[in-house]
XYZ file of C-alpha atoms in Angstrom:
658
model
C 95.460 133.152 87.661
C 91.891 134.119 86.842
C 89.355 131.477 87.817
C 86.746 130.881 85.121
C 83.164 131.410 86.228
C 81.805 130.687 82.747
C 82.695 127.884 80.314
C 83.177 130.372 77.471
C 84.957 133.724 77.234
C 81.869 135.615 76.003
C 78.147 135.512 76.629
C 77.510 135.187 72.885
C 79.447 131.936 72.689
C 77.641 130.690 75.783
C 74.318 131.420 74.090
C 75.336 129.610 70.902
C 76.508 126.654 72.967
C 73.218 126.520 74.882
C 71.280 126.671 71.632
C 73.292 123.876 70.038
C 72.939 121.683 73.130
C 69.168 122.305 73.119
C 69.095 120.734 69.659
C 71.213 117.768 70.778
C 69.588 117.061 74.125
C 66.278 115.478 72.940
C 68.192 112.908 70.913
C 70.599 112.282 73.792
C 67.778 111.880 76.320
C 65.710 109.556 74.135
C 68.719 107.363 73.410
C 69.537 107.232 77.103
C 65.977 106.238 78.034
C 65.784 103.638 75.278
C 68.950 101.900 76.451
C 67.953 102.178 80.112
C 64.676 100.347 79.459
C 66.676 97.216 78.611
C 68.934 97.433 81.690
C 66.871 97.000 84.864
C 68.672 97.153 88.197
C 68.249 94.554 90.916
C 66.170 97.081 92.852
C 63.736 97.448 89.950
C 63.599 93.683 89.459
C 62.572 93.241 93.079
C 59.940 95.956 92.751
C 58.492 94.183 89.741
C 58.756 90.683 91.170
C 55.023 90.567 91.922
C 54.047 91.677 88.402
C 53.073 89.060 85.828
C 55.933 87.785 83.685
C 54.492 89.249 80.523
C 53.974 92.737 81.968
C 57.567 93.949 81.604
C 57.860 92.468 78.124
C 54.635 94.197 77.138
C 55.927 97.546 78.416
C 59.130 97.182 76.382
C 57.192 96.193 73.261
C 55.000 99.292 73.576
C 57.618 101.865 74.576
C 60.486 100.776 72.299
C 58.781 101.746 69.000
C 57.772 105.083 70.508
C 61.321 105.838 71.675
C 62.725 104.750 68.312
C 60.315 106.925 66.348
C 61.045 109.986 68.461
C 64.770 109.258 68.342
C 64.807 109.085 64.554
C 62.787 112.286 64.265
C 65.227 114.121 66.546
C 68.351 113.017 64.667
C 68.336 115.857 62.053
C 68.141 118.500 64.791
C 70.850 116.736 66.794
C 73.104 116.625 63.731
C 72.723 120.376 63.149
C 73.369 121.052 66.836
C 76.438 118.818 66.792
C 77.932 120.737 63.845
C 77.743 123.905 65.964
C 78.557 122.344 69.338
C 81.726 120.467 68.367
C 83.824 123.424 67.071
C 82.844 125.487 70.120
C 84.710 123.051 72.376
C 88.013 124.428 71.033
C 87.430 127.640 73.023
C 85.713 126.059 75.993
C 87.408 126.520 79.362
C 88.401 123.354 81.256
C 86.267 123.994 84.355
C 83.623 126.240 85.883
C 84.338 128.038 89.148
C 81.362 128.696 91.413
C 81.522 130.860 94.511
C 78.549 131.287 96.778
C 77.873 135.006 97.097
C 75.022 134.654 99.589
C 77.011 133.411 102.579
C 73.891 133.398 104.738
C 72.825 130.327 102.778
C 75.709 128.281 104.199
C 74.177 126.184 106.953
C 75.644 124.052 109.689
C 79.114 125.620 109.628
C 80.256 129.080 110.570
C 82.440 131.013 108.211
C 86.090 130.245 108.753
C 88.381 132.743 110.386
C 91.892 133.093 109.030
C 94.612 130.872 110.450
C 97.602 132.851 111.718
C 99.972 129.891 112.253
C 100.485 130.714 115.916
C 101.123 128.231 118.711
C 97.873 126.294 118.239
C 97.954 123.380 115.779
C 95.499 123.430 112.894
C 93.675 120.479 111.389
C 92.305 120.149 107.848
C 89.844 117.471 106.829
C 89.793 115.968 103.309
C 87.183 113.707 101.729
C 87.092 111.753 98.479
C 84.321 109.754 96.812
C 83.481 108.153 93.486
C 79.768 108.915 93.101
C 79.093 107.258 89.711
C 76.900 110.057 88.313
C 76.867 108.804 84.737
C 73.989 109.146 82.282
C 71.286 106.846 83.581
C 71.757 104.105 80.980
C 75.504 103.890 81.639
C 75.069 103.974 85.421
C 72.913 100.856 85.141
C 75.949 98.821 84.132
C 77.037 99.234 87.769
C 73.495 98.523 89.048
C 72.700 102.183 89.756
C 69.849 104.298 88.368
C 67.995 107.605 88.669
C 71.121 109.727 88.351
C 69.398 113.083 88.878
C 67.744 112.064 92.156
C 70.942 110.382 93.360
C 72.948 113.554 92.732
C 70.611 115.601 94.887
C 70.579 113.030 97.681
C 74.379 112.601 97.601
C 74.867 116.340 98.017
C 72.337 116.461 100.814
C 73.949 113.626 102.745
C 77.443 115.048 102.381
C 76.567 118.506 103.614
C 74.409 117.104 106.441
C 77.264 114.922 107.625
C 79.928 117.609 107.316
C 77.894 120.324 109.035
C 77.544 118.423 112.325
C 79.349 119.894 115.335
C 82.650 118.264 116.142
C 83.216 116.749 119.561
C 86.673 117.148 121.061
C 87.628 115.011 124.058
C 90.611 115.982 126.197
C 91.976 113.539 128.769
C 93.691 115.042 131.785
C 95.770 111.937 132.455
C 98.972 112.185 130.388
C 99.549 108.420 130.672
C 96.207 107.202 129.378
C 94.435 108.024 126.148
C 92.306 104.908 125.924
C 89.189 106.504 124.483
C 88.597 104.407 121.432
C 85.696 102.798 119.663
C 84.942 100.891 116.523
C 83.593 104.157 115.175
C 83.801 107.818 116.143
C 81.282 109.169 118.615
C 78.206 111.367 118.650
C 76.373 113.506 121.097
C 72.733 114.437 121.464
C 71.781 118.056 121.869
C 68.354 118.546 123.478
C 65.809 119.675 120.964
C 63.823 122.799 121.457
C 66.457 124.708 123.421
C 68.964 127.293 122.332
C 72.340 126.033 123.450
C 74.642 128.261 121.519
C 77.152 128.635 124.329
C 76.704 126.891 127.640
C 78.510 124.487 129.939
C 76.860 121.785 132.020
C 78.254 119.489 134.699
C 77.069 115.978 133.989
C 77.611 112.487 135.285
C 78.346 109.945 132.584
C 77.508 106.257 132.537
C 79.053 103.909 130.009
C 77.004 100.958 128.754
C 77.992 97.947 126.722
C 76.030 99.246 123.741
C 78.249 102.328 123.464
C 75.540 104.628 124.786
C 76.245 107.436 127.200
C 73.546 108.313 129.684
C 73.963 111.928 130.730
C 72.173 113.371 133.726
C 72.001 116.962 134.837
C 73.621 117.775 138.182
C 72.154 121.207 138.620
C 75.205 123.440 138.427
C 76.889 125.231 135.575
C 80.621 124.996 135.222
C 82.678 128.084 135.819
C 85.656 126.670 133.932
C 84.258 127.114 130.448
C 86.711 129.828 129.532
C 89.596 127.805 130.880
C 88.612 124.757 128.849
C 88.385 126.783 125.681
C 91.727 128.383 126.329
C 93.486 125.098 127.047
C 91.940 123.145 124.231
C 95.029 123.735 122.122
C 93.658 122.821 118.755
C 90.255 124.428 119.053
C 89.765 125.826 115.603
C 88.294 129.257 115.192
C 85.059 129.532 113.322
C 84.126 125.849 113.725
C 81.263 124.376 115.715
C 82.498 122.035 118.417
C 81.655 120.339 121.668
C 84.495 120.151 124.168
C 84.460 117.294 126.675
C 87.091 117.253 129.411
C 87.535 114.055 131.419
C 89.541 114.381 134.589
C 92.299 112.255 136.088
C 91.356 108.761 137.161
C 88.056 108.799 135.278
C 89.795 108.798 131.928
C 91.318 105.409 132.632
C 87.932 103.709 132.731
C 86.690 104.687 129.290
C 87.272 101.895 126.878
C 85.423 99.871 124.292
C 84.304 97.221 126.781
C 84.014 99.011 130.137
C 80.341 99.080 131.208
C 80.834 100.467 134.683
C 79.539 103.777 135.857
C 81.968 106.687 135.847
C 81.667 108.712 139.000
C 83.452 111.804 137.785
C 82.075 114.809 135.944
C 82.662 116.168 132.489
C 82.522 119.731 131.304
C 80.687 120.194 128.022
C 80.800 123.480 126.115
C 78.561 123.204 123.105
C 78.773 125.864 120.415
C 76.506 124.253 117.849
C 73.301 125.406 116.299
C 70.745 123.193 114.648
C 71.021 123.131 110.867
C 67.774 124.028 109.109
C 66.381 121.274 106.943
C 66.426 122.684 103.423
C 65.227 119.441 101.939
C 62.776 117.495 104.053
C 61.657 115.098 101.380
C 64.816 114.074 99.570
C 64.554 111.333 96.982
C 66.436 108.116 97.594
C 67.029 104.975 95.599
C 65.895 102.636 98.311
C 63.180 102.437 100.887
C 64.335 104.055 104.106
C 64.050 101.386 106.726
C 64.352 101.719 110.443
C 67.994 102.109 111.314
C 68.969 104.280 108.382
C 71.796 106.404 109.661
C 72.426 108.229 106.437
C 70.368 111.264 107.302
C 70.585 113.417 110.367
C 66.811 113.384 110.395
C 66.894 109.690 111.302
C 66.105 108.809 114.905
C 68.246 105.685 114.929
C 71.895 105.103 114.299
C 74.535 102.451 114.739
C 75.231 101.503 118.330
C 78.907 101.118 117.497
C 79.267 104.564 115.955
C 76.983 106.865 117.930
C 77.092 108.060 121.517
C 73.689 109.046 122.775
C 73.413 111.688 125.506
C 70.403 112.674 127.529
C 69.954 115.763 129.671
C 67.386 115.321 132.437
C 66.025 117.574 135.143
C 64.911 115.191 137.872
C 62.684 112.443 136.534
C 62.611 111.875 132.798
C 59.719 110.125 131.069
C 59.927 108.052 127.915
C 58.367 110.734 125.698
C 61.173 113.174 126.413
C 63.605 110.774 124.782
C 61.945 111.395 121.438
C 62.831 115.086 121.534
C 66.435 114.983 120.531
C 68.822 115.580 117.673
C 71.610 113.178 116.861
C 74.958 114.670 116.034
C 77.734 112.447 114.744
C 81.230 113.692 115.463
C 84.820 112.575 115.689
C 86.723 111.815 118.852
C 89.848 113.910 119.091
C 92.174 112.982 121.889
C 93.947 115.351 124.227
C 96.117 117.883 122.446
C 99.198 116.719 124.295
C 98.612 113.191 123.066
C 99.111 114.421 119.521
C 102.786 114.951 120.221
C 103.431 111.277 119.661
C 106.825 110.359 120.994
C 106.487 106.679 120.215
C 107.182 105.694 116.623
C 104.726 102.781 116.733
C 101.686 104.919 117.568
C 98.674 104.142 115.408
C 96.449 106.849 113.950
C 92.745 106.919 114.732
C 90.747 105.017 112.128
C 87.168 103.890 111.817
C 84.250 102.941 109.606
C 81.824 105.810 110.021
C 78.180 106.220 109.051
C 78.748 109.942 108.458
C 81.166 112.206 106.679
C 83.535 113.870 109.166
C 82.400 116.996 110.937
C 83.983 120.202 109.629
C 84.982 118.689 106.293
C 87.209 121.275 104.593
C 87.915 119.833 101.130
C 85.974 117.357 99.009
C 87.194 115.611 95.839
C 84.622 113.745 93.758
C 85.022 111.473 90.754
C 82.597 110.310 88.035
C 80.390 113.405 88.122
C 79.946 112.978 84.381
C 76.321 114.052 83.910
C 75.972 117.837 83.521
C 72.488 118.122 84.970
C 73.468 115.928 87.913
C 76.551 118.103 88.476
C 74.334 121.186 88.762
C 72.055 119.504 91.299
C 75.033 118.252 93.301
C 76.635 121.697 93.251
C 73.465 123.338 94.550
C 73.369 120.971 97.518
C 77.068 121.270 98.307
C 76.821 125.056 98.307
C 74.830 124.803 101.534
C 78.167 123.944 103.151
C 81.062 124.657 100.747
C 81.602 128.206 99.546
C 83.948 127.416 96.624
C 83.327 124.717 93.992
C 84.978 123.659 90.718
C 82.774 121.522 88.464
C 82.202 120.482 84.837
C 85.941 119.800 84.695
C 87.404 118.491 81.453
C 87.240 118.795 77.689
C 84.816 117.619 75.035
C 85.024 116.684 71.379
C 88.602 116.397 70.049
C 89.934 119.505 71.775
C 93.089 118.811 73.758
C 92.998 115.047 73.149
C 93.527 112.751 70.211
C 90.288 110.785 70.778
C 86.774 112.217 70.636
C 85.457 112.816 74.161
C 81.764 112.301 74.812
C 82.090 112.869 78.571
C 84.150 115.271 80.667
C 86.644 114.167 83.343
C 83.964 113.646 85.999
C 86.061 115.502 88.587
C 84.585 117.979 91.072
C 86.260 119.896 93.889
C 84.601 121.704 96.798
C 86.336 123.823 99.434
C 85.579 125.939 102.462
C 88.783 127.898 101.850
C 89.413 130.354 98.985
C 90.742 128.853 95.761
C 93.733 130.764 94.393
C 94.629 128.778 91.269
C 93.415 125.726 89.408
C 94.389 123.815 86.294
C 93.349 120.618 84.547
C 95.218 118.148 82.346
C 93.734 115.332 80.265
C 95.474 111.956 80.094
C 96.334 111.386 76.414
C 96.730 107.600 76.575
C 93.211 106.390 77.336
C 92.201 103.196 75.571
C 88.958 101.452 74.673
C 85.711 102.609 76.234
C 87.658 104.531 78.882
C 88.999 106.859 76.188
C 85.489 108.250 75.573
C 85.759 110.226 78.832
C 88.281 113.034 79.340
C 89.857 111.425 82.394
C 92.642 113.521 83.813
C 93.830 115.423 86.867
C 92.650 118.622 88.552
C 95.206 120.621 90.540
C 94.048 123.240 93.034
C 95.863 125.746 95.206
C 93.989 127.101 98.227
C 94.749 129.744 100.826
C 94.242 128.573 104.402
C 95.767 131.445 106.373
C 98.289 134.235 106.740
C 101.265 134.522 109.071
C 101.817 137.571 111.302
C 104.496 138.546 108.738
C 101.822 138.661 105.981
C 103.034 135.489 104.313
C 100.277 133.506 102.710
C 99.727 129.978 104.001
C 98.622 127.788 101.125
C 97.838 124.167 100.441
C 97.770 121.996 97.321
C 95.045 119.465 96.580
C 95.106 117.203 93.513
C 92.182 115.106 92.317
C 92.439 112.414 89.642
C 90.760 109.366 88.102
C 92.967 106.828 86.350
C 92.339 104.359 83.536
C 89.875 101.670 84.652
C 90.289 98.672 82.332
C 91.990 95.676 83.910
C 95.214 94.441 82.363
C 96.335 97.960 81.391
C 98.942 98.453 84.103
C 101.342 100.219 81.750
C 98.702 102.825 80.881
C 98.086 103.578 84.551
C 101.807 103.807 85.262
C 102.220 106.273 82.408
C 99.361 108.305 83.835
C 101.014 108.292 87.263
C 104.215 109.569 85.650
C 102.258 112.391 84.025
C 100.507 113.088 87.314
C 103.792 113.643 89.155
C 105.116 115.790 86.325
C 101.997 117.959 86.176
C 101.920 118.405 89.959
C 105.524 119.612 89.956
C 104.844 122.022 87.095
C 101.722 123.379 88.784
C 103.605 124.133 91.989
C 106.386 125.912 90.102
C 103.924 127.916 88.018
C 101.825 129.037 90.984
C 104.603 129.622 93.520
C 105.289 133.153 94.702
C 108.648 134.299 96.077
C 109.214 137.845 94.849
C 109.936 140.749 97.192
C 106.643 142.415 96.357
C 104.824 139.133 97.037
C 106.423 137.415 100.052
C 107.269 133.767 99.873
C 104.356 131.491 100.626
C 104.333 128.790 103.252
C 102.950 125.448 102.123
C 100.894 123.704 104.799
C 99.953 120.506 102.949
C 100.067 118.671 99.638
C 97.298 116.062 99.286
C 96.369 113.744 96.420
C 92.893 112.187 96.240
C 91.174 110.031 93.692
C 90.137 106.728 92.194
C 93.394 105.155 90.992
C 91.727 101.920 89.784
C 94.344 99.616 91.282
C 94.702 98.129 94.750
C 97.580 97.147 96.985
C 96.704 93.445 97.146
C 96.082 92.173 93.595
C 98.957 90.372 91.904
C 97.900 92.013 88.630
C 98.584 95.459 90.117
C 102.175 94.873 91.215
C 103.523 97.378 88.689
C 101.370 100.207 90.020
C 102.039 99.217 93.651
C 105.772 99.823 93.125
C 105.415 103.135 91.321
C 107.559 106.073 92.432
C 104.387 107.932 93.385
C 104.580 106.197 96.765
C 108.090 107.509 97.384
C 106.835 111.092 97.069
C 103.435 110.605 98.719
C 102.511 108.617 101.811
C 99.517 106.306 102.011
C 98.155 106.056 105.596
C 96.607 102.641 104.814
C 99.715 101.050 103.321
C 102.674 99.277 104.908
C 104.465 98.668 101.622
C 103.932 97.287 98.106
C 101.353 94.521 98.334
C 100.943 94.929 102.106
C 98.084 96.815 103.732
C 97.616 97.852 107.336
C 95.294 95.445 109.177
C 92.508 98.001 109.591
C 92.372 99.101 105.934
C 89.352 97.821 103.999
C 88.296 97.775 100.366
C 86.385 100.669 98.824
C 84.744 98.870 95.896
C 81.345 97.313 96.589
C 79.883 94.343 94.749
C 77.249 95.982 92.475
C 74.920 92.994 92.702
C 74.390 93.526 96.430
C 73.889 97.294 96.534
C 70.183 97.048 97.382
C 70.322 94.139 99.817
C 68.723 95.041 103.101
C 71.977 94.308 104.925
C 73.857 97.124 103.153
C 71.320 99.501 101.579
C 71.457 101.990 104.462
C 74.531 103.740 105.892
C 74.012 102.206 109.318
C 73.636 98.677 107.982
C 76.582 98.984 105.608
C 78.738 100.196 108.480
C 77.902 97.101 110.521
C 78.636 94.821 107.574
C 82.024 96.407 106.845
C 83.043 96.086 110.485
C 82.611 92.321 110.171
C 85.050 90.142 108.218
C 82.363 87.826 106.874
C 80.291 90.818 105.834
C 83.208 92.299 103.915
C 83.744 89.035 102.064
C 80.082 89.034 101.112
C 79.707 92.599 99.813
C 83.153 93.921 98.865
C 85.035 93.193 95.657
C 88.223 91.297 96.446
C 91.476 91.010 94.487
C 91.024 88.942 91.349
C 92.326 85.402 91.181
C 92.817 83.124 88.197
C 91.318 80.214 90.127
C 88.036 81.887 91.014
C 85.331 83.723 89.122
C 84.972 87.478 89.715
C 81.567 87.087 91.391
C 82.624 85.970 94.845
C 79.329 86.542 96.611
C 78.514 83.708 98.965
C 81.843 81.905 98.498
C 83.556 80.280 101.473
C 87.126 80.479 100.192
C 90.172 82.292 101.572
C 90.405 85.841 100.209
C 93.431 88.082 100.382
C 93.224 91.293 102.396
C 90.015 93.144 103.256
C 88.858 93.987 99.732
C 90.069 96.072 96.807
C 90.974 99.559 98.012
C 91.110 101.613 94.831
C 90.125 104.996 96.309
C 93.211 106.700 97.716
C 94.071 109.672 99.884
C 97.808 110.420 99.903
C 99.848 113.230 101.417
C 103.372 114.523 100.875
C 105.838 116.106 103.266
C 108.196 117.277 100.523
C 108.689 121.010 100.027
C 106.637 121.879 103.102
C 107.678 124.344 105.776
C 110.617 122.727 107.574
C 109.535 124.065 110.977
C 106.065 122.546 110.742
C 105.075 118.970 111.439
C 102.383 117.059 109.584
C 100.452 114.308 111.295
C 97.485 112.172 110.275
C 94.941 112.458 113.051
C 92.084 110.364 111.679
C 91.320 108.162 108.693
C 87.760 107.064 108.000
C 85.851 104.848 105.607
C 82.430 106.408 105.090
C 79.152 104.532 104.564
C 76.841 107.548 104.349
C 76.362 107.122 100.585
C 75.100 103.535 100.879
C 72.708 102.695 98.056
C 73.821 105.745 96.063
C 77.211 104.604 94.727
C 79.251 101.427 94.385
C 82.279 102.946 96.146
C 83.054 103.578 99.817
C 84.163 107.208 100.342
C 87.265 107.917 102.425
C 88.233 110.846 104.642
C 91.417 111.988 106.352
C 92.104 114.654 108.963
C 95.584 116.171 108.765
C 96.995 118.220 111.646
C 99.695 120.868 111.168
C 101.789 121.691 114.219
C 103.863 124.865 114.014
C 107.380 125.277 115.349
C 106.108 127.829 117.854
C 103.963 125.248 119.598
C 104.797 124.864 123.217
C 106.435 121.616 124.246
């Protein structure tokens, strides 16, 4: 299948489309600004709280007639542009494929080497987020504003978080793997030194505040090559820090152990500092001390970050300021992944950063075209392949006129082989004005020694949002399963000239707009989707795992100081009372929807409507799939009303040594 790099089959049609949109845009922009002036966010209200009461009313009285006059004068041009623009949508392609040609621009992550499916297991990391990039006036209905600046900052935070080096911890003791924390760990790399490939023997002290104090012992380890060889799942082409903890020392590392560890650890750091392409990014809130959303920040959550310090002899206080914070995931010893106990629990956390070495990213509600371009430019600093502007417009392909596209976006570090999009035909009400649907992508992640392609399937979707429309969502789930099956059949390869492909994973991400706790969502909770795909957060219909939390934030509290930064939001979500204060909970007939400040029993840990599912059907029979980590991400605090989720999936081949 040919991937479309342009929305139209010819440059002439693209020019006509650009010309028609140039006639429409002034009217669209003026209407958007006019409506936005009547919908202030809570952030803007607080900013204007010191202004006289009449000041805002005076501004509206002055600006409204001006906007109206300009809007009326632009209507004839918009009408002419619409007459040209609407028929062109019949030949418009359903997505735009963007591949970064200048690979030197990719920062923070080395180019991936091809996976050969040998004895070493391979992990793939998936992320999903609803970023609410609507036209500014519509975004204000969810208490968000400044869509263009938010798009740029969202892209910057994602690629900063994903481009951190990953820390891998291997425990020599086969009977103890008790390295755990409320959040995954970080490591400091000394600033001003080139540490592209070195190993240092260090003593490590554990404190109650989850800080590691690292001191230099004066000798370099001669076992660096051995550690790299034995690391098992060390992925080629990825930045990583390997930490090996020996024997009895591993037993003393726990969430509450403050004692000093007398042993040594061997650290091989292969990371390079990412250049700061955007030093003055725009944000929707004032960056306060403790903002962990940017890697430029000097402070992070004590629960989620591990701070290291390298010292030669005496270390003064000023030297502590010269450091870089790197957030990374804890990965236990490779042998521990071969879980022989059926009741083993996967690693899970609430993290202030997107996972290191994020491979695939699925986004929803990227509706605004200009915002999509800004987001794409930022993501291209890390992801080489991107699909954006996904969907249809006008009446093409759907029975209802579509003012907005699907809002779906997909980014990948691996080559995209095929992609297709389908629009749900049963949208109702205001939801029908957007071309909500499903995007199906096939990627190549490696090649076997027998020249068989190793591929993976990733699906991204956004279901009907209006409450009380369970039947519509169930019909869309039926279509989703049907389209996924058809896409796999259409893109499969099994001829003699093209050897049969091996499927490594099949993952479904998206905002499904129903949770696993609400009584109103019982129909969706029992859908056959969950017999084909597994949900790591779910025990069964209506029953969540204890650690799963909601992903829908209360819009009224987005700019409260307690949650407006990634670090603060992380601390709130780790606390039950904080979740009840700032998350949206399952609806109840006995209580009003606005639950903020209530002291009443609430079911579950909030409405989890953002899903990440995986399937083991039709995969290679000799391979084993295992969820290694599942994270709820707070790095987009203040930029969206959803909590992103991430999942790391490990593939173990049949050739792996027992």
